[in-house]
mmCIF file of C-alpha atoms and ligand atoms in Angstrom:
data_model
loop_
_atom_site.group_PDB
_atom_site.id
_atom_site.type_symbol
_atom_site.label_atom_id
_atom_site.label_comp_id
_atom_site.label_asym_id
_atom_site.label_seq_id
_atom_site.Cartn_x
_atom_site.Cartn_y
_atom_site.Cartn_z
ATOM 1 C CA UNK A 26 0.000 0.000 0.000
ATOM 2 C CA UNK A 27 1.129 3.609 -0.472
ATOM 3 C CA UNK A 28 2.710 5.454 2.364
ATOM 4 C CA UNK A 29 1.734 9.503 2.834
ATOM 5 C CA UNK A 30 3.863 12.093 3.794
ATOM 6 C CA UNK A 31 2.172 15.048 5.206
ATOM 7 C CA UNK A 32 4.001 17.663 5.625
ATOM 8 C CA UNK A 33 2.649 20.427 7.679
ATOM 9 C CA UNK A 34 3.587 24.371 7.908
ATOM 10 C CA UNK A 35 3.372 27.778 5.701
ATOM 11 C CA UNK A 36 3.666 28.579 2.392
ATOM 12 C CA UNK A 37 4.468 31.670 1.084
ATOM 13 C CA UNK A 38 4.650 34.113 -1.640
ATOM 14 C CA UNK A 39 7.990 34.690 -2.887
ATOM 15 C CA UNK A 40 9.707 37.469 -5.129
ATOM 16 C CA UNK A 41 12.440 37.268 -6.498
ATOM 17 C CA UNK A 42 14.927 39.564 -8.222
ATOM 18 C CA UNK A 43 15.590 38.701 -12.563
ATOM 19 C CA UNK A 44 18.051 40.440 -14.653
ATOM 20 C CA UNK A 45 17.199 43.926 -15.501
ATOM 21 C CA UNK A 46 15.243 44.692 -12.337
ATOM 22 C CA UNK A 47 12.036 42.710 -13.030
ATOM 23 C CA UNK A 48 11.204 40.867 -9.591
ATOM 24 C CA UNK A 49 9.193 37.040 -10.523
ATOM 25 C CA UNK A 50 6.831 35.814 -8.632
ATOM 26 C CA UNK A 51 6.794 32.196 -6.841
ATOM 27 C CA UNK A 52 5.807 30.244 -3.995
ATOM 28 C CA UNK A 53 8.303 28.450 -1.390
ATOM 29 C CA UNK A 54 8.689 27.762 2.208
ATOM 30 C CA UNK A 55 10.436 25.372 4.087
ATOM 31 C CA UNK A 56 7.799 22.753 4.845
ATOM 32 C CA UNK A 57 6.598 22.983 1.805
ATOM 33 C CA UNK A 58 10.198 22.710 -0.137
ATOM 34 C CA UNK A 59 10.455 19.340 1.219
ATOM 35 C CA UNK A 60 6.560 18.237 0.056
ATOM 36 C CA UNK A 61 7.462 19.725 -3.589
ATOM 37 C CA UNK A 62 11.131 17.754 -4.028
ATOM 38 C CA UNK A 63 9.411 15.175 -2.050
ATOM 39 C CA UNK A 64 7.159 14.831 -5.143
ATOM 40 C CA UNK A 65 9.299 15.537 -7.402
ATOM 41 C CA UNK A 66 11.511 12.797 -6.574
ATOM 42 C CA UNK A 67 9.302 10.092 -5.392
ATOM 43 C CA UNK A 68 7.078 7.408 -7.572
ATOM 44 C CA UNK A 69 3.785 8.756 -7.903
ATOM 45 C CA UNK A 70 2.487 5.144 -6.993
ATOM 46 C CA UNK A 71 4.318 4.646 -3.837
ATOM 47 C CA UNK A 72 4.207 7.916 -2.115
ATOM 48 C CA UNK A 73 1.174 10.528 -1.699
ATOM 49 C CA UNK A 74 2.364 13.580 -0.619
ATOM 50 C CA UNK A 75 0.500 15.353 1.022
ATOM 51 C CA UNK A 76 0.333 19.432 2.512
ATOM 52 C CA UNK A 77 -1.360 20.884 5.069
ATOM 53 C CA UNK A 78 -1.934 24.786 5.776
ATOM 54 C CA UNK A 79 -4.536 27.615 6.391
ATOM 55 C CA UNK A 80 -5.047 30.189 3.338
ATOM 56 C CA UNK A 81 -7.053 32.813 2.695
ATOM 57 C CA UNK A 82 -9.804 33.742 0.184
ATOM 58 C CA UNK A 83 -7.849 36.344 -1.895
ATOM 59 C CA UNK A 84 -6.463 35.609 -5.213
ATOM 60 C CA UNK A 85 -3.066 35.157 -4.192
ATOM 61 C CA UNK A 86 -4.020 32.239 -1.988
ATOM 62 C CA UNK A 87 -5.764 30.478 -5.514
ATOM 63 C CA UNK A 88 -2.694 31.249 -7.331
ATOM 64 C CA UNK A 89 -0.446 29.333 -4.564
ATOM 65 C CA UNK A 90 -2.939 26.933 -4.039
ATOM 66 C CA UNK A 91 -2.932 26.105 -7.964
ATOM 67 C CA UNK A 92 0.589 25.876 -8.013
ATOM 68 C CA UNK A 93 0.422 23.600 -5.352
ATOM 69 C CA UNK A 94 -1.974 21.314 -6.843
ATOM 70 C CA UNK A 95 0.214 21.755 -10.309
ATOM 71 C CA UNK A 96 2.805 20.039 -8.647
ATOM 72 C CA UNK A 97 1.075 17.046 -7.765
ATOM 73 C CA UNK A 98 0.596 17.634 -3.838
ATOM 74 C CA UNK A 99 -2.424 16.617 -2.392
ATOM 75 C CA UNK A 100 -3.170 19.617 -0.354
ATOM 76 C CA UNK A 101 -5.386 20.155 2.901
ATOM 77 C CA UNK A 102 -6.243 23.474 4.136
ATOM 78 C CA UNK A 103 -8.349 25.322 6.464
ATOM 79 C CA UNK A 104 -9.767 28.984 4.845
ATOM 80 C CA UNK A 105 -9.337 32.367 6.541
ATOM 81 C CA UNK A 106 -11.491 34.909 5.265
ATOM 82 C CA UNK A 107 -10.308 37.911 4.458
ATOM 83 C CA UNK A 108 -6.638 37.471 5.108
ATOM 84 C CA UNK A 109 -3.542 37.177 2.689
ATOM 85 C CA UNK A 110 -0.873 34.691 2.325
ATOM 86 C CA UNK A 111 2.713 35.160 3.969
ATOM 87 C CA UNK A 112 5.313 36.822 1.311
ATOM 88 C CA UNK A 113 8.726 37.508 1.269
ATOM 89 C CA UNK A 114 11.588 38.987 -0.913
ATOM 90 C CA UNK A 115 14.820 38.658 -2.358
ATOM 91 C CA UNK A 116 16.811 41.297 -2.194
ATOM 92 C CA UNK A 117 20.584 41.042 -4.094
ATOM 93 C CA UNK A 118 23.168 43.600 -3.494
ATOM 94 C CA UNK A 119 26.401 42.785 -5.579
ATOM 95 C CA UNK A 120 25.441 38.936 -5.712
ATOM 96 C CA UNK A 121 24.782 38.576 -1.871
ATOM 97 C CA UNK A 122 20.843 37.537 -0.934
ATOM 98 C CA UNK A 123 19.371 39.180 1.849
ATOM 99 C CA UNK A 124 15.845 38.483 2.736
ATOM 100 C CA UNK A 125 12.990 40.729 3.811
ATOM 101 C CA UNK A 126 9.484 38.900 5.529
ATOM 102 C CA UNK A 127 5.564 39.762 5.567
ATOM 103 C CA UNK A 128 4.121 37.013 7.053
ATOM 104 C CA UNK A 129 2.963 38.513 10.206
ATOM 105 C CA UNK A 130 -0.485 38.278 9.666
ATOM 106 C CA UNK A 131 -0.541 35.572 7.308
ATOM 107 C CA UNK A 132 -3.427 32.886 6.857
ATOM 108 C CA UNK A 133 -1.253 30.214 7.802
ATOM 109 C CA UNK A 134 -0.679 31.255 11.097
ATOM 110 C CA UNK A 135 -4.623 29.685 11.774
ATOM 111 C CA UNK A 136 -3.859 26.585 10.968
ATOM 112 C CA UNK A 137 -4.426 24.912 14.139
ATOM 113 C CA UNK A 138 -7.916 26.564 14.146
ATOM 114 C CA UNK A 139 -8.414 23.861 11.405
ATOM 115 C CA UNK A 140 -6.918 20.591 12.351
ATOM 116 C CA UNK A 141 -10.315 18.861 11.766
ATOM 117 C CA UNK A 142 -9.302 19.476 7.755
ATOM 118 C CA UNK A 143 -5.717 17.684 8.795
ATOM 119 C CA UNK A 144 -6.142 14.361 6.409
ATOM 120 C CA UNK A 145 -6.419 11.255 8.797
ATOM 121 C CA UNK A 146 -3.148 9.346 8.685
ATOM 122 C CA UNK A 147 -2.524 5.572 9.308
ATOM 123 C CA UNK A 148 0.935 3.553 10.929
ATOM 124 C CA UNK A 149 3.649 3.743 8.865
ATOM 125 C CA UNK A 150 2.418 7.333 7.367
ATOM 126 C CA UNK A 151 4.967 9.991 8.167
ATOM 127 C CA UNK A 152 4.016 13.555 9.578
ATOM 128 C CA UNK A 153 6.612 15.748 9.308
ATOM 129 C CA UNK A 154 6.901 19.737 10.569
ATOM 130 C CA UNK A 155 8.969 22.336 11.461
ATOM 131 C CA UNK A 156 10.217 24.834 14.555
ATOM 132 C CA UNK A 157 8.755 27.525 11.970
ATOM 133 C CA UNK A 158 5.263 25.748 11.809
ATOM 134 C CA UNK A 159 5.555 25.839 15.672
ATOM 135 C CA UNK A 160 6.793 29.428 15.799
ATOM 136 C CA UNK A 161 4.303 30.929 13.215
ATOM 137 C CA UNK A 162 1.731 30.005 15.617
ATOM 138 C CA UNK A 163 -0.478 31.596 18.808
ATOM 139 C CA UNK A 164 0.555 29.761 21.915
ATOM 140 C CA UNK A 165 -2.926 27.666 21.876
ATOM 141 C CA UNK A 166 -2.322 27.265 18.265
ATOM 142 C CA UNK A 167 1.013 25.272 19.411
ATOM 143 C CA UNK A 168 -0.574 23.654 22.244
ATOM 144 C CA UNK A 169 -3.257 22.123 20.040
ATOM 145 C CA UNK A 170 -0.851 21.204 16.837
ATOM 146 C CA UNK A 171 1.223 19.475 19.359
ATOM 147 C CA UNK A 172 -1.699 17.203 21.002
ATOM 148 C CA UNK A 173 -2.649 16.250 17.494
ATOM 149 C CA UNK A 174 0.607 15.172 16.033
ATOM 150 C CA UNK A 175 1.080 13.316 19.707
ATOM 151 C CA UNK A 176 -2.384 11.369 18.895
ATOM 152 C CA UNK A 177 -0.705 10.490 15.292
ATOM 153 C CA UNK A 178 2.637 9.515 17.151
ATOM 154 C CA UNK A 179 0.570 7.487 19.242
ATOM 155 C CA UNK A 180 -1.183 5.769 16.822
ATOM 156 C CA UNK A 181 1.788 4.740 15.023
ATOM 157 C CA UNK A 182 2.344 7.497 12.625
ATOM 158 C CA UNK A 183 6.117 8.672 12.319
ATOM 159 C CA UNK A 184 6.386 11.841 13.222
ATOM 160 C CA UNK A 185 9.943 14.104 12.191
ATOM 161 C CA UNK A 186 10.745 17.172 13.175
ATOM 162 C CA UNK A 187 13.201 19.682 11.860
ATOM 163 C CA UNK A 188 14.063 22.463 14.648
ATOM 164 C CA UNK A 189 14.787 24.993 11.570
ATOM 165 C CA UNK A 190 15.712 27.360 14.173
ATOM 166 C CA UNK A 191 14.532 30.597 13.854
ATOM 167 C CA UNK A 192 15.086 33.387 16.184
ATOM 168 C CA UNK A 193 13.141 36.362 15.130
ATOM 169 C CA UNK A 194 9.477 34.684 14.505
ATOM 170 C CA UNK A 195 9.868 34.046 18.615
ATOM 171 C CA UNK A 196 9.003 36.460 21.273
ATOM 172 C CA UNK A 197 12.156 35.153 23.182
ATOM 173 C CA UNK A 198 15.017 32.735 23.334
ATOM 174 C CA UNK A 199 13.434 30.798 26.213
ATOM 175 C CA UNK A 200 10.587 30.719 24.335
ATOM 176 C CA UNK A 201 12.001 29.171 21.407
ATOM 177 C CA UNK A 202 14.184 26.556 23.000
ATOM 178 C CA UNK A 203 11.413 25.526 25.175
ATOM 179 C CA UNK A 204 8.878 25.175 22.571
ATOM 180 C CA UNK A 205 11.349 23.141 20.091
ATOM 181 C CA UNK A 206 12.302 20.619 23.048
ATOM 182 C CA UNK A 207 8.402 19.661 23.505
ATOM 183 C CA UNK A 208 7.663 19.560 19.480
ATOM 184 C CA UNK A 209 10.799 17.622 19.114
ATOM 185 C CA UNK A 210 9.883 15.711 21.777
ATOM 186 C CA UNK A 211 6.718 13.858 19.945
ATOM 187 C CA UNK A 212 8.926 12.852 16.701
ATOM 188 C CA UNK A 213 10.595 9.513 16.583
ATOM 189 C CA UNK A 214 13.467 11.422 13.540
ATOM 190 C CA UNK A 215 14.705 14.660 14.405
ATOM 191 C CA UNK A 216 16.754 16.528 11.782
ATOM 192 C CA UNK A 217 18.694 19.477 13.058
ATOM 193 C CA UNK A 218 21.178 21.673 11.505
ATOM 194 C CA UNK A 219 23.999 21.896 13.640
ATOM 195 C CA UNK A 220 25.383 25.807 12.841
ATOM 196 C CA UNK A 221 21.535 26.534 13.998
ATOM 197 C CA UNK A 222 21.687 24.271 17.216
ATOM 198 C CA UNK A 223 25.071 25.370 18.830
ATOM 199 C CA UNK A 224 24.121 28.989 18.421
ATOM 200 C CA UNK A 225 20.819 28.707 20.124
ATOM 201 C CA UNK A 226 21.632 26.174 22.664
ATOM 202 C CA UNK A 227 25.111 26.444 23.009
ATOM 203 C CA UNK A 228 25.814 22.784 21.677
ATOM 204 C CA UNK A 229 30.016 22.108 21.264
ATOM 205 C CA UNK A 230 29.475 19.611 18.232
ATOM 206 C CA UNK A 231 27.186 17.557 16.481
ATOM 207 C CA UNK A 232 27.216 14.320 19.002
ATOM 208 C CA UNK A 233 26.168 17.049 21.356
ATOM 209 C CA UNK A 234 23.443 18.004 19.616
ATOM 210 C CA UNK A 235 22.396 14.504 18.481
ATOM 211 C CA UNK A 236 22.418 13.597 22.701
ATOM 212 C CA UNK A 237 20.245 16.468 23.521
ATOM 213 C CA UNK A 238 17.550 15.408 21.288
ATOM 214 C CA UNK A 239 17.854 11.446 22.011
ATOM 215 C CA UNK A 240 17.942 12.406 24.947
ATOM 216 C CA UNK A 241 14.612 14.050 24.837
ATOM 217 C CA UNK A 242 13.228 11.584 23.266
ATOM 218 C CA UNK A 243 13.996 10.885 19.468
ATOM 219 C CA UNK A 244 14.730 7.379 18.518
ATOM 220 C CA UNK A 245 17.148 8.793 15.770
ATOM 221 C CA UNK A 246 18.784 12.129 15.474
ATOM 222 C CA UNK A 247 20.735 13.235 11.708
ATOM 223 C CA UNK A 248 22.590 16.242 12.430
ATOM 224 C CA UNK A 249 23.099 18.003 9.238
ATOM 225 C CA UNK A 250 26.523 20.238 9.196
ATOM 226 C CA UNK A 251 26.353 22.242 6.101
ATOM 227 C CA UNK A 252 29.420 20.650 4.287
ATOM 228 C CA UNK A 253 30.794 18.916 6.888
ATOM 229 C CA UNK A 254 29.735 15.246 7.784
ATOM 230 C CA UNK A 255 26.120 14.221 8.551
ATOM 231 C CA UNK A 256 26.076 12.688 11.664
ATOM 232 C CA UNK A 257 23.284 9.775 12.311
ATOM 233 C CA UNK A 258 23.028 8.344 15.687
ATOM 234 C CA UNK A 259 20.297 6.372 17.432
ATOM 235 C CA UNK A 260 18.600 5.952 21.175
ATOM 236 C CA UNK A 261 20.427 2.174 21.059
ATOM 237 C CA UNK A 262 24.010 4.800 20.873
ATOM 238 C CA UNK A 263 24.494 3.078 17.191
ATOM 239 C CA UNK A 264 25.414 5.378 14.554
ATOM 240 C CA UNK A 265 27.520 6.950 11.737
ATOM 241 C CA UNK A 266 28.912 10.056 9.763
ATOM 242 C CA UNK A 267 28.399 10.698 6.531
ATOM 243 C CA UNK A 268 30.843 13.014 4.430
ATOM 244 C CA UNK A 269 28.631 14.373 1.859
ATOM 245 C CA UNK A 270 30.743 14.824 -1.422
ATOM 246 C CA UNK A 271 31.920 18.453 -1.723
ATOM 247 C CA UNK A 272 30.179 21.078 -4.443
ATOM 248 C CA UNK A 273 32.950 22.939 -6.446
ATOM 249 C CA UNK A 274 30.359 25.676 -7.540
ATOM 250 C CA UNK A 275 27.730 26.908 -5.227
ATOM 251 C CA UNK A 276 25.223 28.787 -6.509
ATOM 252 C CA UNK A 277 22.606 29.357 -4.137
ATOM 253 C CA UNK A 278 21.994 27.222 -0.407
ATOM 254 C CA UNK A 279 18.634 27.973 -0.148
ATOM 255 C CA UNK A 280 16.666 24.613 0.821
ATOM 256 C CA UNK A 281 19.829 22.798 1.174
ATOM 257 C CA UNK A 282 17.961 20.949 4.400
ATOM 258 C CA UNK A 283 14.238 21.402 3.367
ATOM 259 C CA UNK A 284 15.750 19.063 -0.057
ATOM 260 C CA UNK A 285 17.819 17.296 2.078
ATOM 261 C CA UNK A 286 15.126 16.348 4.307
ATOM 262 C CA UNK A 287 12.609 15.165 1.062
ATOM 263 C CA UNK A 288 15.409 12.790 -0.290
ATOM 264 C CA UNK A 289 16.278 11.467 3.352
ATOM 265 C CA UNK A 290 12.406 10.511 3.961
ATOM 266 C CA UNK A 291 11.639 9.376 0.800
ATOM 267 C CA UNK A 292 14.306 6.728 0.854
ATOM 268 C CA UNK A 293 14.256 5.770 4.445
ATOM 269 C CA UNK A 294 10.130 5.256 4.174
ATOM 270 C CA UNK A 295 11.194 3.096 1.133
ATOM 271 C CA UNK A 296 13.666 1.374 2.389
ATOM 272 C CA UNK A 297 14.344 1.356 5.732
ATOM 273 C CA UNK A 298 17.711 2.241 5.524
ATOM 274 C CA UNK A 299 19.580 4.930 7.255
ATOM 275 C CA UNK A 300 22.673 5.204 5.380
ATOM 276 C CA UNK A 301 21.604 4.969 2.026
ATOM 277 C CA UNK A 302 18.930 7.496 3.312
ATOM 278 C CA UNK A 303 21.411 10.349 3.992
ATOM 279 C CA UNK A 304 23.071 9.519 1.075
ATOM 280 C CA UNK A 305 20.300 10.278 -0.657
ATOM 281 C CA UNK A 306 19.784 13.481 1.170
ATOM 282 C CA UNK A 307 23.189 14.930 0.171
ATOM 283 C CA UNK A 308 22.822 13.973 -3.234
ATOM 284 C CA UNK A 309 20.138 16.018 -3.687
ATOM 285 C CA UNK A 310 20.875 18.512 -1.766
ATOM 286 C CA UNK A 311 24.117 18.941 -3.548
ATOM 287 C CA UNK A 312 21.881 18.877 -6.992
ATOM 288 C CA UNK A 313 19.668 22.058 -4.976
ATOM 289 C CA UNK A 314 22.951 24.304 -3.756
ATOM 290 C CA UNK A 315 24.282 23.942 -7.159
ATOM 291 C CA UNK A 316 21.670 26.062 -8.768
ATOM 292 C CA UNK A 317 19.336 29.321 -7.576
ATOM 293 C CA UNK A 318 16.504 29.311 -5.764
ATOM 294 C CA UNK A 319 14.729 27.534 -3.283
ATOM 295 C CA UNK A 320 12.657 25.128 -5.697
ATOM 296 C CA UNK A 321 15.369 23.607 -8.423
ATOM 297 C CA UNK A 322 14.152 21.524 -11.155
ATOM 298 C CA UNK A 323 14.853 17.918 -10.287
ATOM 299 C CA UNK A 324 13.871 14.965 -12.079
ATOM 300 C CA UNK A 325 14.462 10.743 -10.714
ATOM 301 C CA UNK A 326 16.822 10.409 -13.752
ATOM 302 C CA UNK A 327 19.084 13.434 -12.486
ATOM 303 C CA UNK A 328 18.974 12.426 -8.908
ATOM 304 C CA UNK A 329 19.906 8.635 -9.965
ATOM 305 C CA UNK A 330 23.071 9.898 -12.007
ATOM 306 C CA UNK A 331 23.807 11.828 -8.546
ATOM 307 C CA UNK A 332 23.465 8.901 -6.629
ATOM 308 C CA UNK A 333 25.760 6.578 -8.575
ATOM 309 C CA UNK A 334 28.201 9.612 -8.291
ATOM 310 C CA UNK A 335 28.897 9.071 -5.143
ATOM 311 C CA UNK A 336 31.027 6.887 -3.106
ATOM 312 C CA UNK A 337 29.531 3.983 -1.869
HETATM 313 P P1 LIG B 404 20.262 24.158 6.370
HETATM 314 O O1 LIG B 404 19.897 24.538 4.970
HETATM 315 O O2 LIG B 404 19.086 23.645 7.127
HETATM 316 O O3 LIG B 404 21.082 25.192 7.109
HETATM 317 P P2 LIG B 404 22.757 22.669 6.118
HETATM 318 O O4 LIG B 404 23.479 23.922 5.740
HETATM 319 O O5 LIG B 404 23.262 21.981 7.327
HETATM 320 O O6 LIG B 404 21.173 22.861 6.242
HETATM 321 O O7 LIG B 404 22.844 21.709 4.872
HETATM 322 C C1 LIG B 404 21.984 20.622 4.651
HETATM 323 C C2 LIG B 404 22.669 19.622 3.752
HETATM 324 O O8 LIG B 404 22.979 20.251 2.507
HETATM 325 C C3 LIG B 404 23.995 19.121 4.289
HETATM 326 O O9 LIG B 404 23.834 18.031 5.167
HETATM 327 C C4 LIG B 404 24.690 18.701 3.016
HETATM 328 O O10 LIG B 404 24.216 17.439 2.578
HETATM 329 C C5 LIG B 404 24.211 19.756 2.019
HETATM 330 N N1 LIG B 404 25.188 20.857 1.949
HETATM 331 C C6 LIG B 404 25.064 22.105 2.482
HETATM 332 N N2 LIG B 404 26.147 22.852 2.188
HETATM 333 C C7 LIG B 404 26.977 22.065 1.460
HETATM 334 C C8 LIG B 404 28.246 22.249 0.819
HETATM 335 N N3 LIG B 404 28.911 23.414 0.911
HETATM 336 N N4 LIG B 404 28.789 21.200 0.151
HETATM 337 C C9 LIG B 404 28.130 20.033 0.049
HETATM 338 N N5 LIG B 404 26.932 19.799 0.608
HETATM 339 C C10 LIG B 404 26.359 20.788 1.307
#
């Protein structure tokens, strides 16, 4: 039977700079980064993919939603009236990105208003969110996202977490750190960046980060270090590092986890395996940092070649 992932979260408008000035409109954000190369990479047959959000009734919410369906996710939403989508732009000043944010007041920040919409998910069905789908929300938002994805965990649904630690959507540091230590602490895979983790919570190196969070609870932690090695470890203390195989041009890190993350589930829901997982993950990842933006064109065929590129 086909497995779903469901990944949960915000979606948002994005505009980006072109040559000559013109700024082009698209539609990215992390959750959903990993649902689109999720479903990009995946067999349609094996794997429904699945997205789940709040948006409004304005026509920027139909264009994302359209896009959305365009790319084959099965999406799930709750409907605020009278609100607008999240947006944010890309500013480029002599070839460096900076980023600017709206998404104060965007739909998605109601989502928990609407988990009765959530699509009903069965053992072996991964759920997988964010510290920004936690963060974008009102405390009783958070409180109530949590208790559902708890019920899900309970039931037999994997749930994975990626910290995605981001200070300024949270009132305070305590209030972040607090809040990612109880969402991580209902997922069985936990996938933390470590750059992000030993600046927020003071972590000396990955294994330190991996212990906090098996610690807490995970069954298996993959500490992703930017170039460096990937480190896997597991609540039994088995585990491994990963070197992923270096990029000569980068272009653009954008989504470098959020693809990561896609080619890491996809595999380990297909096969089980956690090596060959995170090998996956770097591959594409690699594929993602190598050209601009946050959603890169990707097809099986490309990812395959990428794959056999790599040391075994
Ligand atoms: P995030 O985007 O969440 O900050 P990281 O920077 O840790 O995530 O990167 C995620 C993954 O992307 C890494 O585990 C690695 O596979 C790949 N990656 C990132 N930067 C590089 C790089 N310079 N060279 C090769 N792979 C990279």
């Amino acid at each position: 039977m086909a497995h779903r992932l469901l990944a949960l979260g915000e979606c948002m408008v994005e505009l980006s700079p072109e040559e000559g000035g013109d700024y082009c409109v698209g539609f990215a954000g992390d959750t959903f980064n990993t649902a689109w190369y999720a479903r990009r990479i995946a067999p349609d047959a094996a794997l429904d993919v699945a997205y789940f959000t709040a948006v409004s009734d304005d026509d920027q919410s139909a264009r994302m939603l359209r896009f959305m369906r365009d790319a084959g996710i099965d999406v799930h939403t709750g409907t605020v009236a009278g609100g607008t989508p999240g947006l944010y732009m890309i500013f480029l000043d002599e070839g460096e990105r900076s980023f600017g944010y709206w998404r104060s007041d965007s739909a998605a920040r109601h989502l928990a208003d609407h988990l009765e919409r959530m699509p009903e998910l069965v053992p072996g069905d991964i759920a997988y969110f964010s510290g920004i789908t936690v963060a974008i929300l009102p405390p009783e938002g958070r409180r109530s996202l949590l208790d559902k994805l708890q019920n899900c965990a309970d039931k037999g649904v994997t749930v994975v977490f990626d910290p995605n630690l981001r200070p300024r959507l949270w009132a305070s540091a305590e209030d972040m750190r607090e809040w990612t230590m109880k969402a991580a602490g209902i997922a069985k895979i936990v996938l933390p960046s470590f750059d992000d983790e030993a600046a927020v919570f003071g972590d000396t190196d990955a294994a330190a980060t991996a212990e906090r969070y098996l610690g807490n609870g995970a069954r298996i932690a993959v500490v992703k270090n930017g170039p460096g090695a990937v480190l896997v470890k597991d609540r039994d203390g088995d585990g491994f590092q990963y070197l992923p195989e270096p990029v000569e041009a980068i272009c653009d890190t954008t989504a470098a986890g959020d693809s990561f993350n896609a080619a890491f589930l996809v595999d380990y829901l297909d096969r089980n395996r956690l090596r060959e997982a995170v090998r996956a993950g770097c591959a594409l990842a690699r594929h993602v940092i190598a050209h601009r933006g946050a959603l890169v064109p990707v097809s099986r065929m490309d990812l395959s070649r990428e794959k056999t590129a790599l040391p075994a």
